[in-house]
Steps between C-alpha positions, in 0.01 A plus 500: 500500500571323826316782678208629289413870503148583619369813331253746651255399226485156657690324222826317555815488290652156538714476188684717251706437189852640449558615141826555311641854524507743210755769424288758681520288816879489480523877449319559828781326690731798440259724692477283811716472809505222754438129462152502655384796288624324186324176594172673587501693174578192292232298680241763408626532141533126429214342696159455339172359617414157355277676241815695392377833639741715701521462876373801697734790588666426832466123450854432622433695820214263588700180452606285792880499530516135384306577181696824448827305514382226263348737243801732528735209437297392196488853358868565561606169342316604183669842511844342549439264209402797279801718577786504248797277582750653262475200268440577135204343328 
């Protein structure tokens, strides 16, 4: 993260890992409205701590706008790559 998140516990989150989406992540998209809501939800579903544990609920809300944009772009590029194109395989 360009702008680490300082937690009340005194620890700092300075990096996360973006994982590939699963079918359950794609299904959630049908329930969401608005570009920012979609990005925030996908950031929370696809970002993990470096030890592979989940980020905390509300993680996306605590991100600086620069980090939100970069993580959102990474998450959405993985979603776009996973969506069907109409090609047969």
